[in-house]
Coordinates of C-alpha atoms and ligand atoms in Angstrom, one line a residue:
M1 CA -48.2 54.6 223.8
A2 CA -46.0 57.2 222.1
E3 CA -43.4 54.5 221.5
E4 CA -46.0 52.2 220.0
A5 CA -47.4 54.9 217.8
H6 CA -43.9 55.5 216.5
S7 CA -43.1 51.9 215.8
Q8 CA -46.4 51.3 214.0
V9 CA -45.9 54.0 211.4
I10 CA -42.1 54.4 211.0
D11 CA -41.7 51.9 208.0
Q12 CA -44.7 53.3 206.2
V13 CA -43.7 57.0 206.7
V14 CA -40.2 56.4 205.4
Q15 CA -41.5 54.4 202.4
E16 CA -44.1 57.2 201.6
A17 CA -41.3 59.8 201.8
L18 CA -39.2 57.9 199.3
N19 CA -42.1 57.2 197.0
Q20 CA -43.2 60.9 196.9
A21 CA -39.6 61.9 196.1
N22 CA -39.4 59.1 193.4
L23 CA -36.4 57.7 195.0
S24 CA -35.2 54.4 196.5
E25 CA -32.8 53.9 199.4
A26 CA -30.0 53.2 196.9
D27 CA -30.3 56.8 195.7
L28 CA -29.5 58.3 199.1
S29 CA -26.1 59.8 200.1
A30 CA -26.6 59.5 203.8
V31 CA -29.2 59.0 206.5
A32 CA -29.9 61.7 209.2
V33 CA -31.8 60.9 212.3
T34 CA -32.7 62.7 215.6
I35 CA -30.8 61.3 218.5
G36 CA -32.0 63.9 221.1
P37 CA -33.4 65.6 223.0
G38 CA -36.7 63.8 223.5
L39 CA -38.2 60.6 224.9
S40 CA -35.6 57.8 224.6
L41 CA -38.3 55.2 223.8
C42 CA -39.3 57.2 220.7
L43 CA -35.8 58.3 219.8
R44 CA -34.8 54.6 219.7
V45 CA -37.5 53.7 217.1
G46 CA -36.1 56.3 214.7
V47 CA -32.5 55.5 215.4
Q48 CA -33.1 51.8 214.9
K49 CA -34.8 52.4 211.6
A50 CA -32.1 54.8 210.4
R51 CA -29.3 52.4 211.3
K52 CA -31.1 49.5 209.6
T53 CA -31.5 51.5 206.4
A54 CA -27.9 52.9 206.5
G55 CA -26.5 49.5 207.3
S56 CA -28.4 47.7 204.4
F57 CA -27.4 50.3 201.8
N58 CA -23.9 51.1 203.1
L59 CA -24.7 54.8 203.9
P60 CA -23.1 57.2 206.3
I61 CA -25.2 58.2 209.2
I62 CA -25.7 61.6 210.9
G63 CA -27.0 62.1 214.4
V64 CA -29.1 65.3 214.6
H65 CA -30.0 67.6 217.5
H66 CA -33.8 68.2 217.3
M67 CA -33.6 71.9 218.3
E68 CA -30.7 72.6 216.0
A69 CA -32.9 71.3 213.2
H70 CA -35.7 73.7 214.2
A71 CA -33.2 76.6 213.9
L72 CA -31.3 75.5 210.7
V73 CA -34.3 74.8 208.6
A74 CA -34.5 78.6 208.2
R75 CA -31.4 78.3 206.0
L76 CA -33.1 76.0 203.7
M77 CA -35.7 78.6 203.0
E78 CA -33.6 81.7 203.3
R79 CA -30.4 80.8 201.5
E80 CA -28.6 84.0 202.3
L81 CA -29.1 83.5 206.1
Q82 CA -25.5 83.5 207.2
F83 CA -24.0 82.9 210.7
P84 CA -24.1 84.5 213.2
F85 CA -27.8 84.8 213.8
M86 CA -30.2 84.5 216.7
A87 CA -33.1 82.0 217.0
L88 CA -36.1 81.8 219.2
L89 CA -37.6 78.3 219.2
I90 CA -41.1 78.0 220.5
S91 CA -42.9 74.6 220.5
G92 CA -45.0 72.4 222.7
G93 CA -42.1 71.0 224.7
H94 CA -39.3 73.7 224.6
N95 CA -38.6 77.4 224.5
L96 CA -35.1 78.3 223.6
L97 CA -33.2 81.4 222.7
I98 CA -29.9 80.9 221.1
L99 CA -27.1 82.7 219.4
A100 CA -25.9 80.6 216.4
Q101 CA -22.3 81.5 215.7
G102 CA -21.6 78.7 213.2
L103 CA -22.7 75.3 212.3
G104 CA -22.8 73.3 215.5
Q105 CA -21.7 76.3 217.5
Y106 CA -24.4 77.8 219.7
I107 CA -24.7 79.9 222.9
Q108 CA -27.8 79.3 224.9
L109 CA -29.2 82.7 225.9
G110 CA -32.4 81.4 227.6
T111 CA -34.5 78.3 228.0
S112 CA -37.8 77.2 229.6
I113 CA -37.5 76.5 233.3
D114 CA -40.9 74.8 233.4
D115 CA -43.8 74.6 230.8
A116 CA -43.2 75.8 227.3
I117 CA -45.5 78.4 225.6
G118 CA -47.2 75.7 223.3
E119 CA -48.2 73.7 226.4
A120 CA -49.8 76.9 227.9
Y121 CA -51.8 77.4 224.6
D122 CA -52.9 73.8 224.6
K123 CA -54.1 73.8 228.2
T124 CA -55.9 77.1 227.9
A125 CA -57.7 75.8 224.8
K126 CA -58.7 72.6 226.6
W127 CA -60.0 74.5 229.7
L128 CA -62.0 76.9 227.4
G129 CA -63.7 74.0 225.7
L130 CA -62.2 74.7 222.3
D131 CA -61.9 72.4 219.3
M132 CA -58.5 70.6 219.8
R133 CA -58.4 68.7 216.5
R134 CA -55.6 70.9 215.1
S135 CA -54.0 71.3 218.6
G136 CA -54.9 74.2 221.0
G137 CA -52.7 76.9 219.5
P138 CA -54.6 77.7 216.4
A139 CA -57.9 77.5 218.3
I140 CA -56.8 80.2 220.8
E141 CA -55.4 82.4 218.0
E142 CA -58.7 82.4 216.3
L143 CA -60.9 82.9 219.3
A144 CA -58.6 85.7 220.6
R145 CA -59.5 87.8 217.6
E146 CA -63.0 88.2 219.0
G147 CA -61.9 89.1 222.6
D148 CA -60.6 92.1 224.5
A149 CA -57.0 91.5 225.3
E150 CA -57.0 94.1 228.1
S151 CA -60.0 92.7 229.9
I152 CA -58.1 90.5 232.3
K153 CA -54.8 91.6 233.8
F154 CA -52.6 88.5 234.0
S155 CA -49.2 89.3 235.2
I156 CA -46.1 88.8 233.0
P157 CA -44.0 85.9 234.1
M158 CA -40.5 86.4 235.6
K159 CA -40.5 90.2 235.5
Q160 CA -38.0 90.3 238.4
H161 CA -35.6 87.9 236.7
K162 CA -33.4 90.0 234.5
D163 CA -32.4 87.0 232.3
C164 CA -33.7 85.4 229.1
N165 CA -35.4 82.3 230.6
F166 CA -39.0 81.4 230.1
S167 CA -41.7 80.2 232.5
Y168 CA -45.3 79.5 231.6
A169 CA -46.5 77.3 234.6
G170 CA -47.5 80.4 236.6
L171 CA -49.5 82.0 233.7
K172 CA -51.3 78.6 233.2
T173 CA -52.4 78.7 236.9
Q174 CA -53.6 82.4 236.5
V175 CA -55.6 81.3 233.5
R176 CA -57.1 78.3 235.2
L177 CA -58.2 80.5 238.2
A178 CA -59.8 83.1 235.8
I179 CA -61.7 80.4 234.1
E180 CA -62.9 78.9 237.3
S181 CA -64.0 82.2 238.7
R182 CA -66.1 82.9 235.6
N183 CA -67.9 79.5 235.8
I184 CA -66.8 78.5 232.3
N185 CA -67.7 74.9 231.7
A186 CA -65.2 73.2 229.3
E187 CA -67.7 70.3 228.9
I188 CA -69.9 72.7 226.9
P189 CA -68.0 73.1 223.6
I190 CA -67.6 76.7 222.5
S191 CA -69.8 76.0 219.5
C192 CA -72.8 75.5 221.9
A193 CA -72.0 78.4 224.3
S194 CA -74.3 81.4 224.7
S195 CA -73.0 84.6 223.2
Q196 CA -72.2 86.0 226.6
D197 CA -70.3 82.8 227.5
R198 CA -68.5 82.9 224.2
R199 CA -67.5 86.5 224.8
S200 CA -66.1 85.7 228.2
R201 CA -64.0 82.8 226.7
A202 CA -62.7 85.0 224.0
D203 CA -61.6 87.7 226.5
I204 CA -59.6 85.0 228.4
A205 CA -58.1 83.7 225.2
A206 CA -57.1 87.3 224.1
S207 CA -55.8 88.3 227.5
F208 CA -53.8 85.1 227.8
Q209 CA -52.3 85.4 224.4
R210 CA -51.3 89.0 225.0
V211 CA -49.3 88.2 228.1
A212 CA -47.9 84.9 226.8
V213 CA -46.4 86.9 223.9
L214 CA -45.4 89.9 226.0
H215 CA -43.1 87.4 227.9
L216 CA -41.6 86.4 224.6
E217 CA -41.1 90.0 223.6
E218 CA -39.4 90.9 226.8
R219 CA -37.0 88.0 226.6
C220 CA -36.2 88.6 222.9
E221 CA -35.5 92.3 223.7
R222 CA -33.0 91.4 226.3
A223 CA -31.5 88.5 224.2
I224 CA -30.9 90.9 221.3
E225 CA -29.0 93.2 223.6
W226 CA -26.8 90.3 224.9
A227 CA -26.3 88.8 221.5
L228 CA -25.2 92.1 219.9
K229 CA -22.6 92.4 222.7
I230 CA -21.2 89.0 221.7
E231 CA -21.6 89.3 217.9
P232 CA -22.3 92.9 216.8
S233 CA -22.7 91.8 213.2
I234 CA -26.0 89.9 213.8
K235 CA -28.7 90.8 211.3
H236 CA -31.5 88.1 211.8
L237 CA -33.7 86.6 214.4
V238 CA -35.1 83.2 213.3
V239 CA -38.4 82.3 214.9
S240 CA -39.3 78.6 214.5
G241 CA -41.3 75.8 216.1
G242 CA -45.1 75.2 216.1
V243 CA -46.0 78.4 217.9
A244 CA -44.1 80.4 215.3
S245 CA -47.0 79.8 212.9
N246 CA -49.1 82.2 215.0
Q247 CA -49.7 85.5 213.1
Y248 CA -50.0 87.5 216.3
V249 CA -46.7 86.1 217.6
R250 CA -45.0 87.0 214.3
A251 CA -46.4 90.5 214.2
R252 CA -45.4 91.3 217.8
L253 CA -41.9 89.9 217.4
D254 CA -41.5 91.7 214.1
Q255 CA -42.0 95.0 216.0
V256 CA -39.3 94.0 218.6
V257 CA -36.9 93.0 215.9
K258 CA -37.4 96.1 213.7
K259 CA -36.9 98.4 216.7
N260 CA -33.4 96.9 216.9
S261 CA -32.8 97.1 213.2
L262 CA -32.8 93.4 212.7
Q263 CA -34.8 91.2 210.4
L264 CA -37.3 88.5 211.3
V265 CA -37.0 85.2 209.5
C266 CA -40.0 82.8 210.0
P267 CA -40.0 79.5 208.1
P268 CA -43.4 78.7 206.6
P269 CA -45.7 76.9 209.1
S270 CA -45.1 73.5 207.3
L271 CA -41.4 73.8 208.2
C272 CA -42.0 75.2 211.7
T273 CA -43.5 72.0 212.9
D274 CA -41.5 68.9 213.5
N275 CA -40.9 67.0 210.3
G276 CA -38.4 65.1 208.3
V277 CA -37.4 68.0 206.2
M278 CA -35.7 70.0 209.0
V279 CA -33.8 66.9 210.2
A280 CA -32.8 66.0 206.6
W281 CA -31.6 69.5 206.0
T282 CA -29.6 69.6 209.2
G283 CA -28.0 66.3 208.1
I284 CA -27.0 67.9 204.8
E285 CA -25.4 70.8 206.6
H286 CA -23.3 68.5 208.8
F287 CA -22.6 66.1 205.9
R288 CA -21.1 68.9 203.8
V289 CA -18.5 69.7 206.4
G290 CA -17.6 66.0 207.0
R291 CA -19.5 65.5 210.2
F292 CA -21.0 62.0 209.9
D293 CA -20.4 58.4 211.2
P294 CA -19.4 55.6 208.9
P295 CA -22.1 53.1 207.7
P296 CA -23.2 50.8 210.5
P297 CA -22.8 47.0 209.9
A298 CA -25.4 45.4 207.7
V299 CA -26.4 43.2 210.7
E300 CA -26.2 45.0 214.0
S301 CA -25.1 42.9 217.0
E302 CA -27.8 42.1 219.5
D303 CA -26.2 43.9 222.4
F304 CA -25.5 47.1 220.5
V305 CA -26.1 50.2 222.7
Y306 CA -27.7 53.0 220.9
D307 CA -26.4 56.6 221.4
L308 CA -29.6 58.4 222.5
R309 CA -29.5 61.8 224.2
P310 CA -32.8 62.5 225.9
R311 CA -31.5 65.5 227.8
W312 CA -29.1 67.2 225.5
P313 CA -28.4 71.0 225.6
L314 CA -27.6 72.7 222.3
G315 CA -24.9 75.0 223.5
E316 CA -23.3 76.3 226.7
E317 CA -25.2 78.8 228.8
Y318 CA -24.3 82.4 228.3
A319 CA -22.4 83.2 231.6
E320 CA -24.3 86.5 232.3
G321 CA -27.6 84.7 232.0
R322 CA -26.9 81.7 234.2
S323 CA -29.8 81.2 236.5
E324 CA -29.4 79.6 239.9
A325 CA -32.8 78.0 239.8
R326 CA -31.7 76.0 236.8
S327 CA -28.1 75.1 237.7
L328 CA -29.4 72.9 240.5
R329 CA -31.0 70.6 238.0
K330 CA -28.0 69.5 235.9
A331 CA -28.0 65.8 236.8
R332 CA -27.9 63.3 234.0
I333 CA -27.5 65.8 231.2
H334 CA -25.5 65.0 228.1
P335 CA -22.6 67.4 227.2
S336 CA -23.8 70.0 224.8
L337 CA -23.6 69.6 221.0
T338 CA -21.3 72.6 220.8
S339 CA -18.9 71.3 223.4
I340 CA -18.7 67.9 221.7
I341 CA -17.9 69.4 218.3
Q342 CA -15.4 71.8 219.9
A343 CA -13.6 68.9 221.6
S344 CA -13.4 66.9 218.3
L345 CA -12.0 69.9 216.4
Q346 CA -9.3 70.4 219.1
Q347 CA -8.4 66.7 218.7
Q348 CA -7.9 67.1 215.0
H349 CA -5.4 69.9 215.4
Ligands
KG4_401 O1 -43.0 72.4 217.2 P1 -44.3 71.6 217.4 O2 -45.1 71.2 216.1 O3 -44.1 70.3 218.2 C1 -43.2 70.3 219.3 O4 -43.8 70.5 220.4 O5 -42.1 69.9 219.1 O6 -45.2 72.5 218.3 C2 -46.5 72.2 218.7 C3 -47.1 73.3 219.5 C4 -48.4 72.9 220.1 O7 -48.3 73.2 221.5 C5 -49.4 73.8 219.4 O8 -50.5 74.2 220.2 C6 -48.5 75.0 219.0 O9 -47.3 74.4 218.7 N1 -49.1 75.7 217.9 C7 -49.6 77.0 218.1 C8 -50.1 77.4 216.8 N2 -49.9 76.3 216.0 C9 -49.3 75.3 216.7 N3 -49.6 77.9 219.1 C10 -50.1 79.1 218.9 N4 -50.6 79.5 217.8 C11 -50.7 78.7 216.7 N5 -51.2 79.1 215.5
ZN402 ZN1 -39.9 70.4 218.0

């Protein structure tokens, strides 16, 4: 279904983007496209379209890492954001803490070992019978303002793991049990709930959000410590991805960052969610330093094998943070973007 949804709209989306910019393909200098990580069926739709466009108009092509794009879009907005900086990327599918040392040069400080924070927001919203039209996150954020965040004592994930990895599967289960034990019926939309029922849902939303974000705070705190050991000159923490549009998340992380004399950089919500701008910008960054592929042939051969990277780490894991639970699941992962770029630089010398 996701693949079909992509194929149905891709031509129209590209055309609308060109129209709005008052440009045609002939005006472009290159085409950038996400090649991973993600569902290969969906990646293929984009890569096919990008190669067709680049081939017909004789344009170079740049394969982009989706998570790098989330991080680098901050440099579009904040032009003086120089390397090295840290980034916390929080979306529906991934949580990632990285140290960006240079373009294409990243150290992975932490990652999600199961569900991402956005997924936990979405499920909590669904189980609380909230309006999911804008996705669950904004609905929880809004309802949480009415609730008592201290009313339910959820436990903070991974307290005993002294690393920077994330886990939200356990918190999701805690929330589900709390909802069940309070006899909340998700079939009754919140707009129809009694005031006592509404109050009880708001308490769960607020308590969930408090602990979900405390987990982020703890991980960021430790990551800042690690990052400053590697690169003492760091000044910024970029927070990006869909969940970064949450005001409570921003306010709490701002406290953590200030305590460590750093500055928080949050791209505006429109740039925090996945869109063409962040991929185009990342393409520009790589294009400027000469990292691109030559134009594909105008007519691609039928048996051409697309370079898609569904599981593709951004950088190598920070040695001190290597978790045993994760290193068992390394099968069928593409070499990291950073290691590929490093290898090609060494070849040039
Ligand atoms: O980055 P994104 O647009 O898509 C990817 O997952 O890549 O992130 C979407 C996620 C959803 O889980 C959504 O619930 C969450 O971001 N989100 C929020 C808020 N706005 C969007 N979560 C918490 N508070 C928000 N205000
Ligand atoms: Zn994303």
